[in-house]
PDB file of C-alpha atoms in Angstrom:
ATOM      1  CA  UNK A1200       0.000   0.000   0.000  1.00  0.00           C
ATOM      2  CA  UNK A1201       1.292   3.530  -1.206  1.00  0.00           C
ATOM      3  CA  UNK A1202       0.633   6.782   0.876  1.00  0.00           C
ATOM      4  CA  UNK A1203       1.976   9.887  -0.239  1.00  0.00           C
ATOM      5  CA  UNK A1204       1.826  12.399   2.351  1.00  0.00           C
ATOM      6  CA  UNK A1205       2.906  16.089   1.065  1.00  0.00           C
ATOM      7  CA  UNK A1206       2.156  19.927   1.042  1.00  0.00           C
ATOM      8  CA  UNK A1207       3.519  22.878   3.031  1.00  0.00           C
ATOM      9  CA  UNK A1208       1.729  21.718   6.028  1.00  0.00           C
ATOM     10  CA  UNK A1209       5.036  20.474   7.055  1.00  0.00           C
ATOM     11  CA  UNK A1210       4.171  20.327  11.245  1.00  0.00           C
ATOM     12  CA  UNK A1211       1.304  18.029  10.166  1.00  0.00           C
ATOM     13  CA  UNK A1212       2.445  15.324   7.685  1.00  0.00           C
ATOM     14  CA  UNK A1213       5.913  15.443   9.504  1.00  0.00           C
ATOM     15  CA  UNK A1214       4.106  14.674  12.956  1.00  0.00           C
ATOM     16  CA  UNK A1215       1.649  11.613  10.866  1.00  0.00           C
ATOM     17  CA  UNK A1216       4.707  10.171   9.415  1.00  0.00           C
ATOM     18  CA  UNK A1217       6.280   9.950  13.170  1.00  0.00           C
ATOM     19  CA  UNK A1218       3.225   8.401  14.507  1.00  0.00           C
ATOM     20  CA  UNK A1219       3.148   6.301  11.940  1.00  0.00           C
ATOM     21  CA  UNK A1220       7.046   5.195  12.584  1.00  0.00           C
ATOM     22  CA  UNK A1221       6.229   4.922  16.336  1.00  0.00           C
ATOM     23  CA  UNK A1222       3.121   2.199  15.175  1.00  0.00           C
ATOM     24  CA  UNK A1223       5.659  -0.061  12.912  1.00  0.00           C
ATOM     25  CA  UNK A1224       8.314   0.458  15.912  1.00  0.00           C
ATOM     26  CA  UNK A1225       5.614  -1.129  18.411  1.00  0.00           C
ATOM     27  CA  UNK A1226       4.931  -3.651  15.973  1.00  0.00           C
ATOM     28  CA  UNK A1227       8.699  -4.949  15.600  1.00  0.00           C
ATOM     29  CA  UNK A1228       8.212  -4.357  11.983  1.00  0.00           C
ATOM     30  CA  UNK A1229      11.750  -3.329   9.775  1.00  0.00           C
ATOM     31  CA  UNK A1230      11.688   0.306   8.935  1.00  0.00           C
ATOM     32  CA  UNK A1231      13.380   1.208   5.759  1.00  0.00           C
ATOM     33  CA  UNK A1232      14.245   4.583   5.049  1.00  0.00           C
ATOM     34  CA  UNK A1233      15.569   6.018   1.711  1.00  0.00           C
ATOM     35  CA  UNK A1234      16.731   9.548   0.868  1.00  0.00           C
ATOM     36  CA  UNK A1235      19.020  10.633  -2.023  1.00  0.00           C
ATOM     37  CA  UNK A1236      21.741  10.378   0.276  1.00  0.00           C
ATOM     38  CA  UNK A1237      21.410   6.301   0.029  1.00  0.00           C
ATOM     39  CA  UNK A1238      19.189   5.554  -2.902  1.00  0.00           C
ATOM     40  CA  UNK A1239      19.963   2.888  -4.906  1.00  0.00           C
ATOM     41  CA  UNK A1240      17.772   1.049  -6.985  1.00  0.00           C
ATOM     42  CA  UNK A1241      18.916  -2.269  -5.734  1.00  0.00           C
ATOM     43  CA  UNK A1242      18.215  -1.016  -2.227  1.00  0.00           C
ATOM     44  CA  UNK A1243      14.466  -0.210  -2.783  1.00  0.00           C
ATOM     45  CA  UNK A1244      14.328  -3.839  -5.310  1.00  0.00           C
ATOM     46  CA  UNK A1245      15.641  -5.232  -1.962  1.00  0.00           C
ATOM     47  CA  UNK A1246      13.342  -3.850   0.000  1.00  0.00           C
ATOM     48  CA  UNK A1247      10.251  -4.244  -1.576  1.00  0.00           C
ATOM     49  CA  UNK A1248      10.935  -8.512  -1.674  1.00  0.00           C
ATOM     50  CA  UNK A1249       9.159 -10.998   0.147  1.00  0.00           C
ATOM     51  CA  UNK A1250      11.332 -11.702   3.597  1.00  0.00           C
ATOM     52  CA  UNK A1251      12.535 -15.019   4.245  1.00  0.00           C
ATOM     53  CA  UNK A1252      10.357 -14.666   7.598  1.00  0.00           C
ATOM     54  CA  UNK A1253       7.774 -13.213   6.514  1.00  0.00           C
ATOM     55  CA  UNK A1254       8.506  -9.969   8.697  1.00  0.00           C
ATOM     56  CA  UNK A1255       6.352  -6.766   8.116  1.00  0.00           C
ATOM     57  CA  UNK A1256       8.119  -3.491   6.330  1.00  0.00           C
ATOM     58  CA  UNK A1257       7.825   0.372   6.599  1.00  0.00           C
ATOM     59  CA  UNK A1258       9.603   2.117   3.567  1.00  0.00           C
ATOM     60  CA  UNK A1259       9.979   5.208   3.976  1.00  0.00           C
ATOM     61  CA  UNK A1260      11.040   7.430   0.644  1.00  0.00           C
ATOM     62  CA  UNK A1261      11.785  10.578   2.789  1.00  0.00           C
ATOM     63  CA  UNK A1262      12.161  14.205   0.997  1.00  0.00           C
ATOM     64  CA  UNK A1263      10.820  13.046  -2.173  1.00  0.00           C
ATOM     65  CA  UNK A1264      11.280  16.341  -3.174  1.00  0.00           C
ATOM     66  CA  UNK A1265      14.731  16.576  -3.371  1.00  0.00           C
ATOM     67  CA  UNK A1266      14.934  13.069  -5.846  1.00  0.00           C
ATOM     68  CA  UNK A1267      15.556  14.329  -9.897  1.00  0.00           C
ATOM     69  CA  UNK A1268      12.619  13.539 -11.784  1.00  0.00           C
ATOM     70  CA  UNK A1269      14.410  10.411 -13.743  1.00  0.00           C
ATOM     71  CA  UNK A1270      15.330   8.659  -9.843  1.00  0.00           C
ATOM     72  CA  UNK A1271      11.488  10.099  -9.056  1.00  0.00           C
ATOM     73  CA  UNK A1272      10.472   7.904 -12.606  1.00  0.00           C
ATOM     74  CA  UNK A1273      12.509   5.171 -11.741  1.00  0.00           C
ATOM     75  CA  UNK A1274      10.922   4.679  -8.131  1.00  0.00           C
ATOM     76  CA  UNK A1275       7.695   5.030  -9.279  1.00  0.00           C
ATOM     77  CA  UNK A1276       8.360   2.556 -12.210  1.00  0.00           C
ATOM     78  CA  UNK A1277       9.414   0.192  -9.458  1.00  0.00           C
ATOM     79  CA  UNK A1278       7.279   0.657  -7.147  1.00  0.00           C
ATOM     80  CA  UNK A1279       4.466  -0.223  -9.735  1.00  0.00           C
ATOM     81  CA  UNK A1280       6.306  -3.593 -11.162  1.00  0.00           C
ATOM     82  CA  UNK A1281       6.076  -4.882  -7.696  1.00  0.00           C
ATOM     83  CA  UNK A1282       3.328  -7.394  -6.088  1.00  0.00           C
ATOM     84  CA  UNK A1283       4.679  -6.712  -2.899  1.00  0.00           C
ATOM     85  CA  UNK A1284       2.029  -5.408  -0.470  1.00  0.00           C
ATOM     86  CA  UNK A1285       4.210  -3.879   2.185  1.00  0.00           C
ATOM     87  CA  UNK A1286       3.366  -0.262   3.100  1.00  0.00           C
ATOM     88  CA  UNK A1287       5.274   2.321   1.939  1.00  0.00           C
ATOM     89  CA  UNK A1288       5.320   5.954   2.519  1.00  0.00           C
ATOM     90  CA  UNK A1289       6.096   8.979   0.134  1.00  0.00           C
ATOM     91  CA  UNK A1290       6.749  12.349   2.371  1.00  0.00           C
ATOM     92  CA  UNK A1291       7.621  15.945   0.660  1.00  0.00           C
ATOM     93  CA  UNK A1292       7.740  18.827   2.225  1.00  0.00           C
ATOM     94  CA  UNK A1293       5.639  20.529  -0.815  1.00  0.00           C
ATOM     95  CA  UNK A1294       3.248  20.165  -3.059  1.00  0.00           C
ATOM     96  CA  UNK A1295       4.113  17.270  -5.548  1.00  0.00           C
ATOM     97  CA  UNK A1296       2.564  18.240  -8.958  1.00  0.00           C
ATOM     98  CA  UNK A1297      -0.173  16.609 -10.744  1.00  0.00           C
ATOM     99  CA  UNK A1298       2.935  14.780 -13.273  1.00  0.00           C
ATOM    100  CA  UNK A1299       4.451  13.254  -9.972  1.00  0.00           C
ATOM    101  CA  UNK A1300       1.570  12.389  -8.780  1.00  0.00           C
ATOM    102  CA  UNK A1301       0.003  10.505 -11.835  1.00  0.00           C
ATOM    103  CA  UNK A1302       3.492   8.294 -12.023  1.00  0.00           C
ATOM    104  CA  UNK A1303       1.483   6.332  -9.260  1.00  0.00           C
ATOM    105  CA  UNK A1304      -1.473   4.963 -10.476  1.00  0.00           C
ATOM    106  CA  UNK A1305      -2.497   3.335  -7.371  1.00  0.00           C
ATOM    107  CA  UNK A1306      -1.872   5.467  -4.161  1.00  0.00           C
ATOM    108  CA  UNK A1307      -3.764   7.402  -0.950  1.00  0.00           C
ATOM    109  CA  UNK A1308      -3.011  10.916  -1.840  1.00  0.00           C
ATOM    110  CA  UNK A1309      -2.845  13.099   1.671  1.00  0.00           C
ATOM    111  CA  UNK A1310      -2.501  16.622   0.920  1.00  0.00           C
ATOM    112  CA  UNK A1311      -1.688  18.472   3.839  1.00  0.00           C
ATOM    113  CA  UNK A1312      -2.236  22.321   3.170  1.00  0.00           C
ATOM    114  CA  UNK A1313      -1.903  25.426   5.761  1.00  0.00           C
ATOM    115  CA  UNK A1314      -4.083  27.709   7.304  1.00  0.00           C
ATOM    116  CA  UNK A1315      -5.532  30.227   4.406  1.00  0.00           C
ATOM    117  CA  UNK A1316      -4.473  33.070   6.719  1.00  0.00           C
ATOM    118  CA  UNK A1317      -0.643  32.259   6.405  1.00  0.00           C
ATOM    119  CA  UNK A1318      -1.031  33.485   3.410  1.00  0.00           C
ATOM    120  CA  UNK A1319      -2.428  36.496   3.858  1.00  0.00           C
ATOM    121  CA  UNK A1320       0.612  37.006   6.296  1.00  0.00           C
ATOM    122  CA  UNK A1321       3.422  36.303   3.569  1.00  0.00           C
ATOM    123  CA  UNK A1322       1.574  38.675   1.000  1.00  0.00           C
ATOM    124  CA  UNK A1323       1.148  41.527   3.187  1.00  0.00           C
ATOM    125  CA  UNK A1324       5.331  41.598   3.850  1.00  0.00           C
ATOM    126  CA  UNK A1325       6.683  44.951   3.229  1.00  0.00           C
ATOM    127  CA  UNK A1326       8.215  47.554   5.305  1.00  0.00           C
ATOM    128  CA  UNK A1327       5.317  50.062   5.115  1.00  0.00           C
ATOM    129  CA  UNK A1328       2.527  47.411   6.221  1.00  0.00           C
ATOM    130  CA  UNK A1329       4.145  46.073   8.952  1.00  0.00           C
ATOM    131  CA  UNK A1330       1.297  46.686  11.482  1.00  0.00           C
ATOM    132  CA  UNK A1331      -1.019  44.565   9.470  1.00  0.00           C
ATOM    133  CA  UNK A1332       1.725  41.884   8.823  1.00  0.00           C
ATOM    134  CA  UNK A1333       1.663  41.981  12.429  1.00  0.00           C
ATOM    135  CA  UNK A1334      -2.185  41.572  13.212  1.00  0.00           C
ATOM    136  CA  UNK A1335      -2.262  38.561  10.468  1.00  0.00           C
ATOM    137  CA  UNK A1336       1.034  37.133  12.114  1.00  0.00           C
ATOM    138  CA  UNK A1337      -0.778  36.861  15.260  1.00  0.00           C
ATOM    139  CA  UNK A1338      -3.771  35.553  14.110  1.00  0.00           C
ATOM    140  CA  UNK A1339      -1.655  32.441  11.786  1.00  0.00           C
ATOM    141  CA  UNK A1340      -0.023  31.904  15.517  1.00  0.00           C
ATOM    142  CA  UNK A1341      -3.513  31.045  16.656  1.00  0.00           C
ATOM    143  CA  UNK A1342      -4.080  28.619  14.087  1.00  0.00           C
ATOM    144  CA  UNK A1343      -0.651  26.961  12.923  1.00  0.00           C
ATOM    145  CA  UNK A1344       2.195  26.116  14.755  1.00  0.00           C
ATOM    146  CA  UNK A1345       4.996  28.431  14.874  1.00  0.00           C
ATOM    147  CA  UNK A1346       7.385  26.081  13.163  1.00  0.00           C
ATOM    148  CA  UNK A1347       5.398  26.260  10.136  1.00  0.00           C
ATOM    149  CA  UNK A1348       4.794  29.768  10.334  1.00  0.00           C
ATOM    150  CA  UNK A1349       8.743  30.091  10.668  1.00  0.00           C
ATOM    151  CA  UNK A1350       9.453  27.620   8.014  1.00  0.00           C
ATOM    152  CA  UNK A1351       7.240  29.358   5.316  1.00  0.00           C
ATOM    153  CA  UNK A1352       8.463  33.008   6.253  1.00  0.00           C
ATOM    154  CA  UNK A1353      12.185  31.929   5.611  1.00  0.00           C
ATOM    155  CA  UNK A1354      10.803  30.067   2.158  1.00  0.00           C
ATOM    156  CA  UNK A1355       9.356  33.528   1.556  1.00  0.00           C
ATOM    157  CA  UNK A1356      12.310  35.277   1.840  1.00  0.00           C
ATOM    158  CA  UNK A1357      14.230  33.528   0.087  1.00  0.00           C
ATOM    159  CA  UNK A1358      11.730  33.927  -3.036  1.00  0.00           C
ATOM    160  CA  UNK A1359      11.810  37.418  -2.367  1.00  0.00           C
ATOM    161  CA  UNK A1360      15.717  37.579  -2.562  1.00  0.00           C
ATOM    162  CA  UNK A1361      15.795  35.719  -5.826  1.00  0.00           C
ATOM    163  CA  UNK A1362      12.734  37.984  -7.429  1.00  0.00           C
ATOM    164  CA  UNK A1363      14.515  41.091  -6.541  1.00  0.00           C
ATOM    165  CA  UNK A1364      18.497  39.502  -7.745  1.00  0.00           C
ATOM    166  CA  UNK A1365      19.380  39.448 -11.714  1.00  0.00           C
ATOM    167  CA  UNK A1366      18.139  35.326 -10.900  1.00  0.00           C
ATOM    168  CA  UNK A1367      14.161  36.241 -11.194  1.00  0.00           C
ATOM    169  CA  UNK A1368      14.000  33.558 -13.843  1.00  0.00           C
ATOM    170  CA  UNK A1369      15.210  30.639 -11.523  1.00  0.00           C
ATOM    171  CA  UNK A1370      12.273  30.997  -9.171  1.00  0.00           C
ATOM    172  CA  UNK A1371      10.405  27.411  -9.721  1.00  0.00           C
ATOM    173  CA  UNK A1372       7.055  29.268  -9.776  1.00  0.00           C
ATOM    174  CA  UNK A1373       3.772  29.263 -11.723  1.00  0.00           C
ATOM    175  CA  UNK A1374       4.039  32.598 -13.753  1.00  0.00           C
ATOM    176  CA  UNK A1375       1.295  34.517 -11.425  1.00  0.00           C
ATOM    177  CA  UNK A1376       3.294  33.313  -8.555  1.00  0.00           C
ATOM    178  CA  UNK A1377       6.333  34.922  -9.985  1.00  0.00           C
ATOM    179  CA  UNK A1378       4.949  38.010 -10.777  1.00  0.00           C
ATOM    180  CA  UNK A1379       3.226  38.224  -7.293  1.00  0.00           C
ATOM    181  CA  UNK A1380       6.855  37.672  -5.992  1.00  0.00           C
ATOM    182  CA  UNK A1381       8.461  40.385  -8.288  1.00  0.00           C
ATOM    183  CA  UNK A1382       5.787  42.788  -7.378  1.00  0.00           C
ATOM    184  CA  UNK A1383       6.275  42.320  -3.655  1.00  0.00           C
ATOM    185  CA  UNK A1384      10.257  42.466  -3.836  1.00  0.00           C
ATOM    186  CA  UNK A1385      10.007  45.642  -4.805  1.00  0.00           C
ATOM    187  CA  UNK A1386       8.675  46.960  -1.955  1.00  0.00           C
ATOM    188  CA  UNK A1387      12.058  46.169  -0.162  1.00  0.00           C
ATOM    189  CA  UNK A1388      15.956  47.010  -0.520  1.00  0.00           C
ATOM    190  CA  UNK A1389      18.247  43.676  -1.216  1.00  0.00           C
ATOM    191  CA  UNK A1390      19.664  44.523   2.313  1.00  0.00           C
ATOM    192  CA  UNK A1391      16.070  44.531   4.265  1.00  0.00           C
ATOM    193  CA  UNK A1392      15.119  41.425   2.963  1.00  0.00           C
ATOM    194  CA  UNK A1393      18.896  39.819   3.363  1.00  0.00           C
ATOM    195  CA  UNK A1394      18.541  41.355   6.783  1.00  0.00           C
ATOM    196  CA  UNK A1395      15.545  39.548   7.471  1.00  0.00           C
ATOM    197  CA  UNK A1396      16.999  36.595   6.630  1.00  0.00           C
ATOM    198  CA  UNK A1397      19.939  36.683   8.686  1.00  0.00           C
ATOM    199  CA  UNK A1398      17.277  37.586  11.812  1.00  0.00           C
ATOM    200  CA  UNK A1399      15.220  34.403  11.310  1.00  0.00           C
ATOM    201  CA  UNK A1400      18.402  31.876  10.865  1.00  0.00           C
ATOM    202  CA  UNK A1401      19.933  33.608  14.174  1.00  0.00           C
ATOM    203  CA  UNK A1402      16.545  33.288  15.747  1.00  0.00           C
ATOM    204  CA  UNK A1403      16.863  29.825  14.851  1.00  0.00           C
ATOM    205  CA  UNK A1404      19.976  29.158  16.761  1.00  0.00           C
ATOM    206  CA  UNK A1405      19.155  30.399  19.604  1.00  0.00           C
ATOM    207  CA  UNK A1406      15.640  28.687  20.452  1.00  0.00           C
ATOM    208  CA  UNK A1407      18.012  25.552  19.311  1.00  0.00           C
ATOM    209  CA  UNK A1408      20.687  26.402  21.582  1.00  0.00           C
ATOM    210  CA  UNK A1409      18.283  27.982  24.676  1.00  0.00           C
ATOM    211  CA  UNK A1410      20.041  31.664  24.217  1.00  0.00           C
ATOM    212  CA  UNK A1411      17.091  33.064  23.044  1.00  0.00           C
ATOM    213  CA  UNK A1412      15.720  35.445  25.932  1.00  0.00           C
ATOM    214  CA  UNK A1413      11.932  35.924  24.765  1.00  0.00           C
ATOM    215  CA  UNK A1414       9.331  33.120  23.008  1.00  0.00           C
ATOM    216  CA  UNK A1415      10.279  32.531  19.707  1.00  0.00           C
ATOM    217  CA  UNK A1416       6.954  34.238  19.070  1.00  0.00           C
ATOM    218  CA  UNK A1417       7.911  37.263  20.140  1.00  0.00           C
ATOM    219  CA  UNK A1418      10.982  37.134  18.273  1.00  0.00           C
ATOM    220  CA  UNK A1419       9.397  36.172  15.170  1.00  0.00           C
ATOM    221  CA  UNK A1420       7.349  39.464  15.759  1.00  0.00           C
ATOM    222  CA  UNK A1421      10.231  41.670  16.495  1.00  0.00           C
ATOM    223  CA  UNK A1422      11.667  40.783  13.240  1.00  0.00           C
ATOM    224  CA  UNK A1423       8.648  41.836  11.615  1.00  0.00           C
ATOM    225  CA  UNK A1424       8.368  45.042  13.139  1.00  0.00           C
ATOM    226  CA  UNK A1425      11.985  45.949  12.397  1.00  0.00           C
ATOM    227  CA  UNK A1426      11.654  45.342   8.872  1.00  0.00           C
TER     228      UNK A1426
END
């Protein structure tokens, strides 16, 4: 059995995948994981045969997102060719397109999408809104967890940086989704939103090294205001 679990809801399918881990743990079964770092095709062949004693599998195919598109074509090819009925689990932390997607013609397709207000935060980034990006910041805390929130602001940056550098055209973006990008970059200076940056990957070390001296709330709002 195939489950894909994906979308930008990161907190969420990260936390089912877990619990599903912890389940296969309790159950003694053999948990498999494969990344780019490790993938072979002999390894997931391997994995996917009958076992000599008849032991139950998790395979795990973790950051599918970070596979080319020929290893994503040859796992999916396969995965397909096999009988084998052991369960095996797709994660990404983004949307996988519809192409992806179709490669697996027999799959439970979870689809794990945030809050619509998150995204009314990221849009209304710029240094002369920043008391509305505040209001909307406060009410995505009420409804997402702040590691998501986090997550998607840096991903938001980072788009940001590339729209407004001489790189616009390597932004993997539908076209309105660029120009949305390229329209919002220019309501900051290369050095506010490489600022920014900097500010959330230092807020980042210190909630993961206890020196920061407020919520990471707080901070996350701090950075806002100061843009």
């Amino acid at each position: 059995m195939l489950t894909i679990l994906h979308g930008k809801n990161v907190t969420n399918s990260r936390n089912l995948l877990n619990s599903l881990i912890k389940q296969a743990q309790k159950k003694n079964q053999t948990i498999t994981r494969i990344t780019t770092e490790n993938f072979q095709v002999d390894n997931l062949v391997n994995a996917l045969e009958p076992d000599l004693f008849n032991q139950e599998r998790l395979i795990i195919l973790d950051d599918f997102q970070k596979f080319s598109l020929s290893q994503q074509k040859k796992i999916a090819q396969i995965i397909n060719q096999s009988s084998s009925e052991k369960k095996i689990i797709i994660w990404a932390n983004k949307n996988l397109p519809a192409k992806i997607l179709n490669l697996f013609p027999k799959k439970q397709d979870q689809l794990f999408k945030p809050d619509k207000t998150i995204f009314s935060f990221l849009d209304s980034l710029s240094p002369d809104n920043k008391k509305k990006s505040l209001y909307l910041l406060n009410q995505t805390l009420k409804k997402e967890a702040v590691g998501l929130v986090f997550y998607l602001l840096v991903d938001r940056i980072e788009d940001l940086i590339i729209a407004k550098s001489d790189y616009r055209k390597e932004l993997k973006k539908a076209p309105w989704q660029k120009k949305r990008l390229i329209r919002q970059a220019e309501n900051f200076s290369q050095n506010q939103l490489e600022k920014m940056l900097k500010g959330l990957i230092l807020l980042d070390y210190q909630q993961k090294t206890g020196q920061i001296p407020y919520s990471f709330e707080f901070g996350l709002e701090l950075l806002i205001a100061n843009l």
